[in-house]
Short mmCIF file of C-alpha atoms in Angstrom, two decimals:
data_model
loop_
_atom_site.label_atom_id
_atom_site.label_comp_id
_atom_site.label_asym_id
_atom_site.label_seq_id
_atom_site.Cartn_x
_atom_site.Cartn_y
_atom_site.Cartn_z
CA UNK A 1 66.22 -140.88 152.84
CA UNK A 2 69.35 -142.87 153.07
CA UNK A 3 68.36 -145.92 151.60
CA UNK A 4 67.29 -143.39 148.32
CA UNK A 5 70.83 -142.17 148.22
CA UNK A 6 72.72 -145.23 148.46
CA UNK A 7 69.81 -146.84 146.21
CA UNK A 8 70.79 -143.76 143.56
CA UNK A 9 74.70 -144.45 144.37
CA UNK A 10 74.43 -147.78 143.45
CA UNK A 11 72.25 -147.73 140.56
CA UNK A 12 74.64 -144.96 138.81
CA UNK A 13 77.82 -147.81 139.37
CA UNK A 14 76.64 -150.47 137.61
CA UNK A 15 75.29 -148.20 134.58
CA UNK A 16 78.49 -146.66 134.34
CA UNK A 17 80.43 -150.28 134.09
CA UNK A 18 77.46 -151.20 131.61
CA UNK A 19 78.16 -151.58 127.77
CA UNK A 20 75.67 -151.10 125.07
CA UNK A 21 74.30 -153.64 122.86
CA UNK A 22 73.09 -152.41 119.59
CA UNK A 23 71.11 -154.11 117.17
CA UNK A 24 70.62 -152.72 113.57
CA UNK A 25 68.63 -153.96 111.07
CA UNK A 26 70.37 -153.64 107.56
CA UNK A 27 74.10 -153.24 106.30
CA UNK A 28 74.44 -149.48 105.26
CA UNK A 29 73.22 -147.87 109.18
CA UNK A 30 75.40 -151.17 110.65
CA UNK A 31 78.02 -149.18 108.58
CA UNK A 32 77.09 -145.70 110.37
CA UNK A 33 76.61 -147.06 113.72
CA UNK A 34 79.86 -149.11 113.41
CA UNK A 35 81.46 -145.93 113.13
CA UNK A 36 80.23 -143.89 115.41
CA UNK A 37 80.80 -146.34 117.85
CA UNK A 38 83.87 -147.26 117.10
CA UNK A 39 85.93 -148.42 120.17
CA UNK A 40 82.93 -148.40 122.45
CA UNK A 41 81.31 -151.56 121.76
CA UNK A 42 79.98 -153.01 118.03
CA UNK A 43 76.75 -153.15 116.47
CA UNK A 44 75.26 -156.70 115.60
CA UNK A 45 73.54 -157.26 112.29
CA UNK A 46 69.47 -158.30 112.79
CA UNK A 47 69.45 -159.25 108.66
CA UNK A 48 72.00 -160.97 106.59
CA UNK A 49 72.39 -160.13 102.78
CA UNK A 50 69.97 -162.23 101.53
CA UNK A 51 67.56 -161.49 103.75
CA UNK A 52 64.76 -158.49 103.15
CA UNK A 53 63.56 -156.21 105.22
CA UNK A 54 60.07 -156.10 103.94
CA UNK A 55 59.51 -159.70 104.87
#
């Protein structure tokens, strides 16, 4: 039963020093997510603007 707790304790630390990586796929929700993440961490663009999303 201890080893669960400390195994629980431990787990919750390193989520907590953890950032998120993001990965959108197109320009206008890089725009949305940029902003509603702003000064947590930044989104990263999958697709330049030549590049299509269909292909």
């Amino acid at each position: 039963m201890i080893f669960r707790l400390i195994f629980i304790a431990l787990l919750s630390i390193t989520t907590t020093f953890a950032s998120p990586n993001i990965v959108v796929s197109i320009k206008p929700i890089h725009s949305i997510v940029s902003h509603l993440t702003q000064g947590v961490t930044t989104p990263n663009l999958l697709l330049e603007n030549q590049q299509s999303a269909h292909h």
